[in-house]
Coordinates of N, CA, C and O in Angstrom, one line a residue:
X13 N 11.1 12.1 -0.7 CA 11.1 10.6 -0.4 C 9.7 10.1 -0.5 O 8.8 10.7 0.0
X14 N 9.6 8.9 -1.1 CA 8.3 8.3 -1.2 C 7.9 7.7 0.1 O 8.6 7.0 0.8
X15 N 6.7 8.1 0.5 CA 6.1 7.6 1.8 C 4.8 6.9 1.6 O 4.2 6.4 2.6
X16 N 4.3 6.7 0.4 CA 3.1 6.0 0.2 C 2.3 6.7 -0.8 O 2.5 7.9 -1.2
X17 N 1.1 6.0 -1.2 CA 0.2 6.7 -2.2 C -1.2 6.0 -2.1 O -1.4 5.1 -1.3
X18 N -2.1 6.5 -2.9 CA -3.4 6.0 -2.9 C -3.5 5.0 -4.1 O -4.6 4.5 -4.3
X19 N -2.5 4.9 -4.8 CA -2.5 3.9 -6.0 C -2.9 2.6 -5.6 O -2.5 2.0 -4.6
X20 N -3.9 2.0 -6.4 CA -4.4 0.7 -6.1 C -5.5 0.7 -5.1 O -6.1 -0.4 -4.9
X21 N -5.8 1.8 -4.5 CA -6.9 1.8 -3.5 C -8.2 2.5 -4.2 O -8.0 3.5 -4.9
X22 N -9.3 2.0 -3.9 CA -10.5 2.6 -4.4 C -10.8 4.0 -3.8 O -10.8 4.1 -2.5
X23 N -11.0 5.0 -4.6 CA -11.2 6.4 -4.1 C -12.7 6.8 -4.4 O -13.2 6.5 -5.5
X24 N -13.3 7.6 -3.5 CA -14.6 8.1 -3.8 C -14.5 9.2 -4.8 O -15.4 9.5 -5.7
X25 N -13.4 10.0 -4.8 CA -13.2 11.1 -5.8 C -11.7 11.2 -6.1 O -10.9 10.7 -5.3
X26 N -11.4 11.9 -7.1 CA -10.0 12.0 -7.6 C -9.1 12.9 -6.7 O -9.6 13.8 -6.1
X27 N -7.9 12.6 -6.6 CA -6.9 13.4 -5.9 C -6.7 14.8 -6.7 O -6.5 14.7 -7.9
X28 N -6.8 15.9 -6.0 CA -6.7 17.2 -6.6 C -5.6 18.1 -6.1 O -5.3 19.1 -6.6
X29 N -4.9 17.6 -4.9 CA -3.9 18.4 -4.3 C -3.0 17.6 -3.4 O -3.3 16.6 -3.0
X30 N -1.9 18.3 -3.1 CA -0.9 17.7 -2.2 C -0.2 18.8 -1.5 O 0.0 19.9 -1.9
X31 N 0.2 18.5 -0.2 CA 1.0 19.5 0.5 C 2.1 18.6 1.3 O 1.8 17.6 1.9
X32 N 3.3 19.1 1.3 CA 4.4 18.4 2.1 C 4.4 18.8 3.5 O 4.0 19.9 3.9
X33 N 4.8 17.9 4.4 CA 5.0 18.1 5.8 C 6.2 19.1 5.9 O 7.1 19.0 5.0
X34 N 6.2 20.0 6.7 CA 7.3 21.0 6.8 C 8.7 20.4 6.9 O 9.7 20.9 6.4
X35 N 8.8 19.3 7.6 CA 10.1 18.6 7.8 C 10.5 17.8 6.6 O 11.6 17.2 6.5
X36 N 9.6 17.7 5.6 CA 9.9 16.9 4.3 C 9.8 15.4 4.5 O 10.2 14.6 3.7
X37 N 9.3 14.9 5.7 CA 9.2 13.5 5.9 C 7.8 12.9 5.8 O 7.5 11.9 6.5
X38 N 7.0 13.6 5.1 CA 5.6 13.2 4.9 C 4.8 14.1 4.1 O 5.4 15.2 3.7
X39 N 3.6 13.8 3.7 CA 2.8 14.6 2.9 C 1.3 14.2 3.1 O 1.0 13.1 3.6
X40 N 0.5 15.2 2.6 CA -1.0 14.9 2.6 C -1.4 14.9 1.1 O -0.9 15.8 0.3
X41 N -2.4 14.1 0.8 CA -3.1 14.2 -0.5 C -4.5 14.5 -0.1 O -5.1 14.1 0.9
X42 N -5.2 15.3 -1.0 CA -6.6 15.7 -0.8 C -7.4 15.4 -2.0 O -6.9 15.6 -3.1
X43 N -8.5 14.8 -1.8 CA -9.5 14.5 -2.9 C -10.4 15.6 -3.1 O -10.6 16.4 -2.2
X44 N -11.2 15.6 -4.2 CA -12.1 16.7 -4.5 C -13.3 16.7 -3.5 O -13.9 17.8 -3.4
X45 N -13.5 15.7 -2.8 CA -14.6 15.7 -1.8 C -14.0 16.1 -0.4 O -14.7 16.1 0.6
X46 N -12.6 16.4 -0.3 CA -12.1 16.8 0.9 C -11.5 15.6 1.7 O -11.0 15.9 2.8
X47 N -11.5 14.4 1.2 CA -10.9 13.3 1.8 C -9.4 13.5 1.9 O -8.8 14.0 0.9
X48 N -8.8 13.3 3.1 CA -7.4 13.5 3.3 C -6.7 12.1 3.5 O -7.2 11.3 4.2
X49 N -5.6 12.0 2.8 CA -4.7 10.9 3.0 C -3.3 11.3 3.5 O -2.7 12.1 2.8
X50 N -2.9 10.8 4.7 CA -1.7 11.3 5.3 C -0.7 10.1 5.2 O -1.0 9.0 5.4
X51 N 0.5 10.5 4.8 CA 1.7 9.6 4.6 C 2.9 10.0 5.3 O 3.1 11.3 5.6
X52 N 3.8 9.1 5.7 CA 5.0 9.4 6.5 C 4.6 10.0 7.8 O 3.7 9.4 8.5
X53 N 5.3 11.1 8.3 CA 4.9 11.6 9.6 C 3.9 12.7 9.5 O 3.6 13.4 10.5
X54 N 3.2 12.9 8.3 CA 2.1 13.8 8.3 C 0.9 13.2 9.0 O 0.5 12.1 8.7
X55 N 0.3 14.0 9.9 CA -0.8 13.4 10.7 C -2.1 13.8 10.1 O -2.3 14.9 9.5
X56 N -3.2 13.0 10.4 CA -4.5 13.4 10.0 C -5.1 14.3 11.0 O -5.1 13.9 12.2
X57 N -5.7 15.4 10.6 CA -6.4 16.3 11.5 C -7.9 16.5 11.2 O -8.5 17.3 11.9
X58 N -8.3 15.9 10.2 CA -9.8 16.0 9.9 C -9.9 16.2 8.3 O -8.9 16.3 7.7
X59 N -11.1 16.1 7.9 CA -11.4 16.2 6.5 C -12.8 16.7 6.3 O -13.7 16.7 7.2
X60 N -13.2 16.9 5.0 CA -14.6 17.2 4.7 C -15.2 16.1 3.9 O -16.3 16.3 3.3
X61 N -14.5 15.0 3.9 CA -15.0 13.8 3.2 C -16.4 13.4 3.6 O -17.1 12.7 2.7
X62 N -16.9 13.7 4.7 CA -18.3 13.3 5.2 C -19.3 14.4 5.1 O -20.4 14.3 5.5
X63 N -18.9 15.6 4.5 CA -19.8 16.7 4.3 C -20.3 16.9 2.9 O -19.6 16.4 2.0
X64 N -21.4 17.5 2.8 CA -22.0 17.8 1.5 C -21.4 19.2 1.1 O -21.8 20.2 1.8
X65 N -20.5 19.3 0.3 CA -19.9 20.6 -0.1 C -20.6 21.3 -1.2 O -21.2 20.6 -2.2
X66 N -20.6 22.6 -1.2 CA -21.3 23.4 -2.3 C -20.5 23.3 -3.6 O -21.0 23.3 -4.7
X67 N -19.1 23.3 -3.4 CA -18.2 23.2 -4.5 C -17.1 22.2 -4.2 O -16.7 22.1 -3.0
X68 N -16.5 21.6 -5.2 CA -15.4 20.7 -4.8 C -14.1 21.3 -4.3 O -13.8 22.5 -4.5
X69 N -13.4 20.5 -3.6 CA -12.0 21.0 -3.0 C -11.1 20.9 -4.2 O -11.1 20.0 -5.1
X70 N -10.3 22.0 -4.3 CA -9.3 22.1 -5.5 C -7.8 22.2 -5.0 O -7.0 22.1 -5.8
X71 N -7.6 22.3 -3.7 CA -6.2 22.4 -3.3 C -6.1 22.4 -1.7 O -7.1 22.4 -1.0
X72 N -4.9 22.5 -1.3 CA -4.6 22.5 0.1 C -3.3 23.1 0.4 O -2.5 23.3 -0.5
X73 N -3.0 23.5 1.6 CA -1.7 24.0 2.1 C -1.5 23.5 3.5 O -2.5 23.4 4.2
X74 N -0.3 23.3 3.9 CA 0.1 22.8 5.2 C 0.4 24.0 6.1 O 1.0 24.9 5.6
X75 N 0.0 23.8 7.4 CA 0.4 24.8 8.3 C 1.9 24.7 8.6 O 2.5 23.6 8.5
X76 N 2.7 25.8 8.7 CA 4.1 25.7 8.8 C 4.6 24.8 10.0 O 5.7 24.4 9.9
X77 N 3.8 24.7 11.0 CA 4.3 23.9 12.2 C 4.0 22.3 11.9 O 4.3 21.5 12.8
X78 N 3.3 22.0 10.8 CA 3.0 20.7 10.5 C 1.8 20.1 11.3 O 1.4 19.0 11.2
X79 N 1.2 21.0 12.1 CA 0.1 20.6 13.0 C -1.3 20.8 12.4 O -2.2 20.8 13.2
X80 N -1.4 21.0 11.1 CA -2.7 21.3 10.5 C -2.6 21.6 9.0 O -1.5 21.6 8.5
X81 N -3.7 21.8 8.4 CA -3.8 22.2 7.0 C -5.1 22.9 6.7 O -6.0 22.8 7.5
X82 N -5.1 23.6 5.6 CA -6.3 24.2 5.0 C -6.6 23.5 3.7 O -5.8 23.1 3.0
X83 N -7.9 23.4 3.5 CA -8.5 22.9 2.2 C -9.2 24.1 1.6 O -9.8 24.9 2.3
X84 N -9.1 24.2 0.3 CA -9.9 25.3 -0.4 C -10.7 24.7 -1.5 O -10.3 23.8 -2.2
X85 N -11.9 25.2 -1.6 CA -12.9 24.8 -2.5 C -12.9 25.7 -3.7 O -12.3 26.9 -3.6
X86 N -13.5 25.3 -4.8 CA -13.4 26.2 -6.1 C -14.2 27.6 -5.9 O -13.9 28.5 -6.7
X87 N -15.1 27.6 -4.9 CA -15.7 28.9 -4.7 C -14.9 29.8 -3.6 O -15.3 30.8 -3.3
X88 N -13.8 29.3 -3.2 CA -13.0 30.0 -2.2 C -13.3 29.7 -0.8 O -12.7 30.3 0.1
X89 N -14.2 28.7 -0.6 CA -14.5 28.3 0.8 C -13.2 27.7 1.4 O -12.5 26.9 0.8
X90 N -12.9 28.0 2.6 CA -11.7 27.5 3.3 C -12.2 26.6 4.5 O -13.1 27.0 5.3
X91 N -11.6 25.5 4.7 CA -11.8 24.5 5.7 C -10.4 24.4 6.5 O -9.5 24.0 5.9
X92 N -10.4 24.7 7.7 CA -9.2 24.7 8.6 C -9.2 23.5 9.5 O -10.2 23.3 10.2
X93 N -8.1 22.9 9.6 CA -7.9 21.8 10.5 C -6.6 21.9 11.3 O -5.6 22.4 10.8
X94 N -6.7 21.3 12.6 CA -5.5 21.3 13.4 C -5.1 22.8 13.8 O -5.9 23.6 14.1
X95 N -3.8 23.1 13.6 CA -3.3 24.4 14.0 C -3.5 25.5 12.9 O -3.2 26.6 13.1
X96 N -4.0 25.1 11.8 CA -4.3 26.0 10.7 C -5.5 26.9 11.0 O -6.6 26.4 11.1
X97 N -5.3 28.2 11.3 CA -6.4 29.1 11.6 C -7.2 29.6 10.4 O -6.6 29.7 9.3
X98 N -8.4 29.9 10.6 CA -9.3 30.5 9.6 C -9.0 32.0 9.5 O -9.1 32.7 10.6
X99 N -8.7 32.5 8.4 CA -8.4 34.0 8.2 C -9.3 34.7 7.2 O -9.1 35.8 6.8
X100 N -10.3 33.9 6.7 CA -11.2 34.5 5.7 C -11.4 33.6 4.5 O -10.6 32.7 4.3
X101 N -12.4 33.9 3.7 CA -12.6 33.2 2.4 C -13.3 34.0 1.4 O -13.8 35.1 1.8
X102 N -13.5 33.5 0.2 CA -14.3 34.1 -0.8 C -15.6 33.3 -1.0 O -16.3 33.4 -1.9
X103 N -15.8 32.4 0.0 CA -17.0 31.5 -0.1 C -18.4 32.2 -0.4 O -19.3 31.7 -1.0
X104 N -18.5 33.5 0.1 CA -19.7 34.2 0.0 C -19.7 35.3 -1.1 O -20.5 36.1 -1.2
X105 N -18.6 35.3 -1.9 CA -18.4 36.3 -2.9 C -18.6 35.7 -4.3 O -18.1 34.6 -4.6
X106 N -19.3 36.4 -5.2 CA -19.4 36.0 -6.6 C -18.0 36.2 -7.3 O -17.6 37.3 -7.4
X107 N -17.4 35.1 -7.8 CA -16.1 35.2 -8.4 C -16.3 35.2 -9.9 O -17.2 34.6 -10.5
X108 N -15.3 35.9 -10.6 CA -15.3 35.8 -12.1 C -14.8 34.5 -12.5 O -15.2 34.1 -13.6
X109 N -13.9 33.9 -11.8 CA -13.3 32.6 -12.2 C -13.2 31.8 -10.9 O -13.0 32.3 -9.8
X110 N -13.2 30.5 -11.0 CA -13.1 29.7 -9.8 C -11.7 29.7 -9.3 O -10.7 30.0 -9.9
X111 N -11.6 29.5 -7.9 CA -10.3 29.3 -7.3 C -9.7 28.0 -7.7 O -10.4 27.0 -7.8
X112 N -8.3 28.0 -7.9 CA -7.7 26.8 -8.3 C -6.5 26.4 -7.5 O -6.1 25.3 -7.6
X113 N -6.1 27.2 -6.5 CA -5.0 26.9 -5.7 C -4.9 27.8 -4.5 O -5.5 28.9 -4.5
X114 N -4.1 27.5 -3.5 CA -3.8 28.3 -2.3 C -2.4 28.1 -1.9 O -1.8 27.2 -2.2
X115 N -1.9 29.1 -1.1 CA -0.5 29.0 -0.5 C -0.6 29.7 0.8 O -1.3 30.8 1.0
X116 N 0.1 29.2 1.8 CA 0.0 29.8 3.2 C 1.3 30.7 3.3 O 2.3 30.5 2.7
X117 N 1.2 31.7 4.2 CA 2.3 32.6 4.6 C 3.3 31.7 5.3 O 2.9 30.7 5.9
X118 N 4.5 32.2 5.5 CA 5.5 31.4 6.2 C 5.2 31.2 7.6 O 5.7 30.3 8.2
X119 N 4.5 32.2 8.3 CA 4.1 31.9 9.7 C 2.8 31.3 9.9 O 2.3 31.1 11.0
X120 N 2.0 31.1 8.8 CA 0.7 30.5 8.9 C -0.4 31.4 9.4 O -1.5 30.9 9.7
X121 N -0.2 32.6 9.4 CA -1.2 33.6 9.9 C -1.9 34.2 8.7 O -2.6 35.3 8.9
X122 N -1.8 33.6 7.6 CA -2.5 34.1 6.5 C -2.3 33.2 5.3 O -1.6 32.2 5.3
X123 N -3.0 33.5 4.2 CA -2.9 32.7 2.9 C -3.4 33.5 1.8 O -4.1 34.5 1.9
X124 N -3.0 33.0 0.6 CA -3.5 33.6 -0.7 C -4.3 32.5 -1.4 O -4.0 31.3 -1.4
X125 N -5.4 32.9 -2.1 CA -6.1 32.1 -2.9 C -5.9 32.6 -4.3 O -5.8 33.8 -4.6
X126 N -5.7 31.7 -5.4 CA -5.5 32.1 -6.8 C -6.7 31.6 -7.5 O -7.1 30.4 -7.5
X127 N -7.2 32.5 -8.4 CA -8.4 32.1 -9.3 C -7.8 31.8 -10.7 O -6.7 32.1 -11.0
X128 N -8.6 31.1 -11.4 CA -8.2 30.6 -12.7 C -7.8 31.8 -13.7 O -7.0 31.6 -14.6
X129 N -8.4 33.0 -13.5 CA -8.1 34.1 -14.3 C -6.9 35.0 -13.8 O -6.6 36.0 -14.4
X130 N -6.2 34.4 -12.8 CA -5.1 35.2 -12.3 C -5.4 36.1 -11.1 O -4.5 36.7 -10.6
X131 N -6.6 36.1 -10.7 CA -7.0 36.9 -9.5 C -6.4 36.4 -8.3 O -6.3 35.1 -8.1
X132 N -6.0 37.2 -7.4 CA -5.3 36.9 -6.1 C -6.2 37.4 -5.0 O -6.6 38.6 -5.0
X133 N -6.4 36.6 -4.0 CA -7.2 37.1 -2.8 C -6.3 36.8 -1.6 O -5.9 35.7 -1.4
X134 N -6.0 37.9 -0.8 CA -5.1 37.7 0.4 C -5.9 37.8 1.6 O -6.8 38.7 1.7
X135 N -5.6 37.0 2.6 CA -6.3 36.9 3.8 C -5.3 36.8 5.0 O -4.2 36.3 4.8
X136 N -5.7 37.3 6.2 CA -4.8 37.3 7.4 C -3.6 38.3 7.1 O -3.8 39.3 6.6
X137 N -2.4 37.8 7.4 CA -1.3 38.7 7.2 C -0.7 38.5 5.8 O 0.5 39.0 5.5
X138 N -1.3 37.8 4.9 CA -0.9 37.7 3.4 C -1.1 39.1 2.8 O -2.1 39.6 2.7
X139 N 0.1 39.6 2.3 CA 0.0 40.9 1.7 C -0.5 40.7 0.2 O -0.2 39.7 -0.5
X140 N -1.2 41.7 -0.3 CA -1.6 41.8 -1.7 C -0.6 42.6 -2.5 O -0.4 43.8 -2.2
X141 N 0.0 42.0 -3.5 CA 0.9 42.7 -4.4 C 0.5 42.9 -5.8 O 1.2 43.3 -6.6
X142 N -0.8 42.6 -6.0 CA -1.3 42.7 -7.4 C -1.7 41.4 -7.9 O -1.5 40.3 -7.4
X143 N -2.5 41.5 -9.1 CA -2.9 40.2 -9.7 C -3.0 40.4 -11.2 O -3.0 41.5 -11.7
X144 N -3.2 39.4 -11.9 CA -3.5 39.4 -13.4 C -4.9 39.7 -13.8 O -5.2 39.9 -14.9
X145 N -5.8 39.6 -12.8 CA -7.2 39.9 -13.1 C -7.7 41.3 -12.7 O -7.1 42.0 -11.9

């Protein structure tokens, strides 16, 4: 269901990711500077829009309870907001390819990061099943 957009609004950076609210009645958009735009019943829990980031934000995932979200930067840096807990990152590791996406576990106690070369990085209770890299 359409709940709104940033169309027609001036943005500091381009939108690079989206996550649905667990009940399907809202969603978040994230810009490459970490600016968050909440629509429908998705609530705002914070952003990195006012921080100087080492690398741009490339994606996000919603906490299963709808009470928070994670942002991921291309170096694998993780930014946790609301009920989304921090379970680790690749922010301090030299990567062969940049991180391009993330996904949370069904209980929110872990997440996976995906690199452009197919590498997978598992944190918290996210199990590692192999990767293409």
